[in-house]
């Protein structure tokens, strides 16, 4: 016998597709933190399903999904210092810990939204500022990279067999084409100075046909700072939070004894 029909509700939830899929990364080097979030956006409800994600600066986090319809809230639990006594009442009021970042999901869009959440810096209120970068496979196909210019000076880029200009604060998606007999994909960048082209970057990057990612390009004087983050193609079902029920504890189905 199904008690209150909850078993059916949970089965339906597990079959639902998420409204959004995220990866995340810190912009600045050497940042690394773990956050908790509720895949259903219901962290204020008793016994809500809570997941933990780890975010660093050198690579994209593992993908995580969201089924809710409001803000995605990220919490960073504050551990009491040695001389402090943890307030049990406060722990009850804030079971998730302290709000550390929030992202307002764009509304009114159909299909699964996919973003790379770039954690940039902290605002005056102490929360991390998040810059969302669209990252669906329509936006950045497998085998391609999105180039994002953080330079005030136009850049002239050679990427594998592709050549393109990248104006200030603009983006460009380019396929990575491995040159025969070469290891990795060449990335070369130049700027125009005194009617001449000055090379500011020249390096090869590892690549796989099932990889896609983003290059952040920022010019510091005559030196280009390059940050690459990438992911290998993986099924959505492997993402954190995928198929998880709204609540941690399910009421098990019981059968009547004959």
CSV table of C-alpha atoms in Angstrom, one decimal:
chain,number,residue,atom,x,y,z
A,1,UNK,CA,0.0,0.0,0.0
A,2,UNK,CA,1.3,3.5,-0.9
A,3,UNK,CA,1.2,5.8,2.2
A,4,UNK,CA,-0.1,9.2,1.3
A,5,UNK,CA,1.0,8.7,-2.3
A,6,UNK,CA,4.5,10.0,-1.4
A,7,UNK,CA,6.2,7.1,-3.1
A,8,UNK,CA,4.6,8.1,-6.4
A,9,UNK,CA,5.6,11.8,-6.0
A,10,UNK,CA,9.2,10.9,-5.4
A,11,UNK,CA,9.2,8.6,-8.5
A,12,UNK,CA,7.9,11.5,-10.6
A,13,UNK,CA,10.5,13.8,-9.2
A,14,UNK,CA,13.3,11.4,-10.2
A,15,UNK,CA,12.0,11.4,-13.7
A,16,UNK,CA,11.8,15.2,-14.0
A,17,UNK,CA,14.5,17.1,-16.0
A,18,UNK,CA,16.2,19.9,-14.2
A,19,UNK,CA,15.5,23.5,-15.2
A,20,UNK,CA,19.2,24.4,-15.1
A,21,UNK,CA,22.7,22.7,-15.1
A,22,UNK,CA,25.7,24.5,-13.8
A,23,UNK,CA,29.5,24.3,-13.5
A,24,UNK,CA,31.4,26.8,-11.5
A,25,UNK,CA,34.9,28.2,-11.1
A,26,UNK,CA,36.7,31.1,-9.2
A,27,UNK,CA,38.2,33.7,-11.5
A,28,UNK,CA,41.2,34.5,-9.2
A,29,UNK,CA,43.9,31.9,-8.6
A,30,UNK,CA,44.2,29.8,-5.4
A,31,UNK,CA,40.6,30.2,-4.4
A,32,UNK,CA,38.9,27.0,-3.3
A,33,UNK,CA,35.7,26.5,-1.3
A,34,UNK,CA,32.9,24.0,-0.6
A,35,UNK,CA,29.3,25.1,-0.7
A,36,UNK,CA,26.0,23.4,0.1
A,37,UNK,CA,22.8,24.0,-1.9
A,38,UNK,CA,19.3,22.5,-2.3
A,39,UNK,CA,18.8,21.1,-5.8
A,40,UNK,CA,15.0,21.8,-5.4
A,41,UNK,CA,15.6,25.3,-3.9
A,42,UNK,CA,13.7,24.3,-0.8
A,43,UNK,CA,16.5,24.6,1.9
A,44,UNK,CA,14.1,26.2,4.3
A,45,UNK,CA,11.8,23.2,4.3
A,46,UNK,CA,12.4,20.5,7.0
A,47,UNK,CA,14.5,17.6,5.8
A,48,UNK,CA,15.2,19.1,2.3
A,49,UNK,CA,17.7,17.3,0.1
A,50,UNK,CA,21.0,19.1,0.4
A,51,UNK,CA,24.1,18.5,-1.8
A,52,UNK,CA,27.7,19.7,-1.5
A,53,UNK,CA,29.8,21.1,-4.3
A,54,UNK,CA,33.5,21.9,-4.4
A,55,UNK,CA,34.6,24.9,-6.4
A,56,UNK,CA,38.2,25.8,-7.3
A,57,UNK,CA,40.1,28.1,-9.6
A,58,UNK,CA,42.1,25.8,-11.9
A,59,UNK,CA,39.2,23.8,-13.3
A,60,UNK,CA,35.4,23.7,-13.7
A,61,UNK,CA,33.5,22.1,-10.8
A,62,UNK,CA,31.6,18.9,-11.3
A,63,UNK,CA,28.3,19.7,-12.9
A,64,UNK,CA,25.3,20.2,-10.6
A,65,UNK,CA,21.6,20.6,-11.4
A,66,UNK,CA,18.7,22.7,-10.1
A,67,UNK,CA,15.0,21.9,-10.1
A,68,UNK,CA,13.7,25.0,-8.3
A,69,UNK,CA,12.1,28.2,-9.7
A,70,UNK,CA,13.8,30.8,-7.5
A,71,UNK,CA,17.3,31.9,-6.6
A,72,UNK,CA,20.0,29.3,-6.4
A,73,UNK,CA,21.5,29.9,-2.9
A,74,UNK,CA,25.0,28.7,-1.9
A,75,UNK,CA,25.8,28.3,1.8
A,76,UNK,CA,29.2,28.1,3.5
A,77,UNK,CA,29.0,26.8,7.0
A,78,UNK,CA,30.8,28.8,9.6
A,79,UNK,CA,32.7,26.6,12.1
A,80,UNK,CA,32.8,28.0,15.7
A,81,UNK,CA,36.2,29.1,17.0
A,82,UNK,CA,37.8,27.2,19.8
A,83,UNK,CA,36.6,29.7,22.4
A,84,UNK,CA,33.1,30.0,21.1
A,85,UNK,CA,30.1,27.8,22.0
A,86,UNK,CA,27.9,26.9,19.1
A,87,UNK,CA,24.4,28.3,19.5
A,88,UNK,CA,22.1,25.3,19.0
A,89,UNK,CA,19.1,27.5,18.3
A,90,UNK,CA,21.0,29.4,15.6
A,91,UNK,CA,22.0,26.0,14.1
A,92,UNK,CA,18.3,25.1,13.9
A,93,UNK,CA,17.5,28.4,12.3
A,94,UNK,CA,20.3,28.1,9.8
A,95,UNK,CA,20.8,24.4,9.1
A,96,UNK,CA,22.6,25.2,5.8
A,97,UNK,CA,25.0,27.6,7.4
A,98,UNK,CA,25.7,31.1,6.2
A,99,UNK,CA,24.6,32.4,2.8
A,100,UNK,CA,27.7,32.9,0.7
A,101,UNK,CA,26.4,33.5,-2.8
A,102,UNK,CA,23.2,33.6,-4.7
A,103,UNK,CA,22.3,33.4,-8.4
A,104,UNK,CA,19.0,34.6,-9.9
A,105,UNK,CA,18.0,32.1,-12.6
A,106,UNK,CA,16.7,33.8,-15.7
A,107,UNK,CA,12.9,33.2,-16.0
A,108,UNK,CA,10.7,32.5,-18.9
A,109,UNK,CA,13.1,30.4,-20.9
A,110,UNK,CA,12.2,26.9,-22.2
A,111,UNK,CA,14.5,23.9,-22.0
A,112,UNK,CA,17.4,23.2,-19.7
A,113,UNK,CA,19.5,26.3,-19.1
A,114,UNK,CA,23.2,25.7,-18.8
A,115,UNK,CA,25.8,28.1,-17.3
A,116,UNK,CA,29.3,28.4,-16.1
A,117,UNK,CA,29.1,30.4,-12.9
A,118,UNK,CA,32.1,32.6,-12.6
A,119,UNK,CA,32.7,33.6,-8.9
A,120,UNK,CA,34.4,36.9,-9.4
A,121,UNK,CA,34.8,38.8,-6.1
A,122,UNK,CA,32.8,39.6,-2.9
A,123,UNK,CA,30.3,42.4,-2.8
A,124,UNK,CA,29.8,44.9,0.1
A,125,UNK,CA,27.3,42.6,1.7
A,126,UNK,CA,29.9,39.8,1.9
A,127,UNK,CA,28.3,37.6,-0.8
A,128,UNK,CA,30.3,36.4,-3.8
A,129,UNK,CA,29.5,38.2,-7.0
A,130,UNK,CA,28.6,35.7,-9.7
A,131,UNK,CA,28.9,36.3,-13.4
A,132,UNK,CA,26.9,33.7,-15.5
A,133,UNK,CA,28.4,32.6,-18.8
A,134,UNK,CA,26.0,30.7,-21.1
A,135,UNK,CA,27.5,27.3,-21.7
A,136,UNK,CA,25.1,25.0,-23.5
A,137,UNK,CA,26.3,22.7,-26.2
A,138,UNK,CA,24.5,25.0,-28.7
A,139,UNK,CA,26.6,27.9,-27.4
A,140,UNK,CA,29.9,26.0,-27.1
A,141,UNK,CA,29.8,22.7,-29.1
A,142,UNK,CA,31.9,19.7,-28.1
A,143,UNK,CA,35.4,20.2,-29.5
A,144,UNK,CA,35.2,24.0,-29.3
A,145,UNK,CA,36.1,26.8,-27.0
A,146,UNK,CA,34.6,30.2,-26.1
A,147,UNK,CA,37.2,33.0,-26.0
A,148,UNK,CA,36.3,35.9,-23.6
A,149,UNK,CA,38.4,39.0,-23.9
A,150,UNK,CA,39.1,40.9,-20.6
A,151,UNK,CA,41.5,43.2,-22.5
A,152,UNK,CA,40.9,46.8,-23.4
A,153,UNK,CA,43.1,46.3,-26.4
A,154,UNK,CA,41.9,44.3,-29.5
A,155,UNK,CA,43.6,40.9,-29.7
A,156,UNK,CA,44.5,39.0,-32.9
A,157,UNK,CA,44.3,35.3,-32.2
A,158,UNK,CA,45.6,32.1,-33.9
A,159,UNK,CA,44.0,29.0,-32.4
A,160,UNK,CA,45.0,25.8,-34.2
A,161,UNK,CA,44.0,26.4,-37.8
A,162,UNK,CA,41.7,29.3,-36.9
A,163,UNK,CA,42.5,33.0,-37.1
A,164,UNK,CA,40.3,35.7,-35.8
A,165,UNK,CA,40.3,39.1,-34.1
A,166,UNK,CA,38.8,39.6,-30.6
A,167,UNK,CA,37.7,43.1,-29.9
A,168,UNK,CA,37.7,44.5,-26.3
A,169,UNK,CA,35.2,42.7,-24.0
A,170,UNK,CA,33.9,40.5,-26.8
A,171,UNK,CA,33.6,36.8,-27.2
A,172,UNK,CA,34.3,34.3,-29.9
A,173,UNK,CA,33.6,30.5,-30.2
A,174,UNK,CA,36.2,28.6,-32.2
A,175,UNK,CA,36.7,24.9,-32.9
A,176,UNK,CA,39.9,23.3,-31.8
A,177,UNK,CA,41.5,21.7,-34.8
A,178,UNK,CA,44.6,19.6,-34.0
A,179,UNK,CA,47.4,20.0,-36.5
A,180,UNK,CA,48.7,16.8,-37.9
A,181,UNK,CA,51.9,15.7,-36.2
A,182,UNK,CA,51.6,18.4,-33.5
A,183,UNK,CA,50.9,17.9,-29.8
A,184,UNK,CA,48.1,20.0,-28.5
A,185,UNK,CA,46.5,23.1,-30.0
A,186,UNK,CA,48.5,26.2,-30.6
A,187,UNK,CA,47.2,29.4,-29.1
A,188,UNK,CA,49.0,32.5,-30.2
A,189,UNK,CA,47.9,36.1,-29.5
A,190,UNK,CA,49.1,39.5,-30.8
A,191,UNK,CA,48.3,43.1,-30.4
A,192,UNK,CA,48.9,46.0,-32.8
A,193,UNK,CA,51.4,48.5,-31.6
A,194,UNK,CA,53.1,51.3,-33.6
A,195,UNK,CA,51.7,49.9,-36.8
A,196,UNK,CA,53.3,46.5,-36.0
A,197,UNK,CA,52.0,43.2,-34.5
A,198,UNK,CA,53.5,42.4,-31.2
A,199,UNK,CA,53.2,38.8,-30.0
A,200,UNK,CA,52.0,38.6,-26.4
A,201,UNK,CA,51.3,34.9,-26.0
A,202,UNK,CA,52.4,31.6,-27.6
A,203,UNK,CA,51.6,28.2,-26.0
A,204,UNK,CA,50.1,24.8,-26.9
A,205,UNK,CA,47.2,23.4,-24.9
A,206,UNK,CA,46.1,19.8,-24.5
A,207,UNK,CA,42.9,18.9,-26.2
A,208,UNK,CA,40.5,16.0,-26.8
A,209,UNK,CA,37.7,15.8,-29.4
A,210,UNK,CA,35.2,15.2,-26.5
A,211,UNK,CA,36.4,18.3,-24.7
A,212,UNK,CA,35.0,21.9,-24.7
A,213,UNK,CA,35.7,24.9,-22.6
A,214,UNK,CA,36.4,28.6,-22.1
A,215,UNK,CA,39.5,30.8,-22.5
A,216,UNK,CA,39.7,34.0,-20.5
A,217,UNK,CA,42.2,36.4,-22.0
A,218,UNK,CA,43.4,39.5,-20.1
A,219,UNK,CA,46.2,41.8,-21.1
A,220,UNK,CA,48.7,43.0,-18.5
A,221,UNK,CA,51.0,45.5,-20.2
A,222,UNK,CA,52.7,43.5,-23.0
A,223,UNK,CA,51.9,40.1,-21.4
A,224,UNK,CA,48.7,38.2,-21.9
A,225,UNK,CA,47.2,36.3,-19.0
A,226,UNK,CA,45.4,33.2,-20.1
A,227,UNK,CA,43.0,31.1,-18.0
A,228,UNK,CA,41.6,28.0,-19.5
A,229,UNK,CA,38.9,25.8,-18.0
A,230,UNK,CA,37.5,22.8,-19.8
A,231,UNK,CA,35.3,19.7,-19.4
A,232,UNK,CA,35.0,16.3,-21.0
A,233,UNK,CA,31.6,15.4,-22.3
A,234,UNK,CA,29.7,13.4,-19.7
A,235,UNK,CA,26.0,12.3,-19.3
A,236,UNK,CA,23.7,14.6,-17.4
A,237,UNK,CA,22.8,11.8,-15.1
A,238,UNK,CA,26.3,12.0,-13.6
A,239,UNK,CA,25.7,15.6,-12.3
A,240,UNK,CA,25.4,16.3,-8.6
A,241,UNK,CA,21.8,16.4,-7.5
A,242,UNK,CA,20.4,14.7,-10.6
A,243,UNK,CA,17.4,12.6,-9.9
A,244,UNK,CA,17.5,13.4,-6.2
A,245,UNK,CA,14.1,13.7,-4.4
A,246,UNK,CA,12.9,16.9,-2.9
A,247,UNK,CA,13.4,15.5,0.7
A,248,UNK,CA,16.1,13.3,2.1
A,249,UNK,CA,13.9,10.8,3.8
A,250,UNK,CA,11.2,9.0,1.8
A,251,UNK,CA,8.2,7.1,3.4
A,252,UNK,CA,8.7,3.6,2.1
A,253,UNK,CA,5.9,1.8,0.4
A,254,UNK,CA,4.2,-0.8,2.5
A,255,UNK,CA,2.2,-3.8,1.3
A,256,UNK,CA,-0.9,-5.1,3.0
A,257,UNK,CA,-0.6,-8.5,4.6
A,258,UNK,CA,-3.0,-11.0,3.3
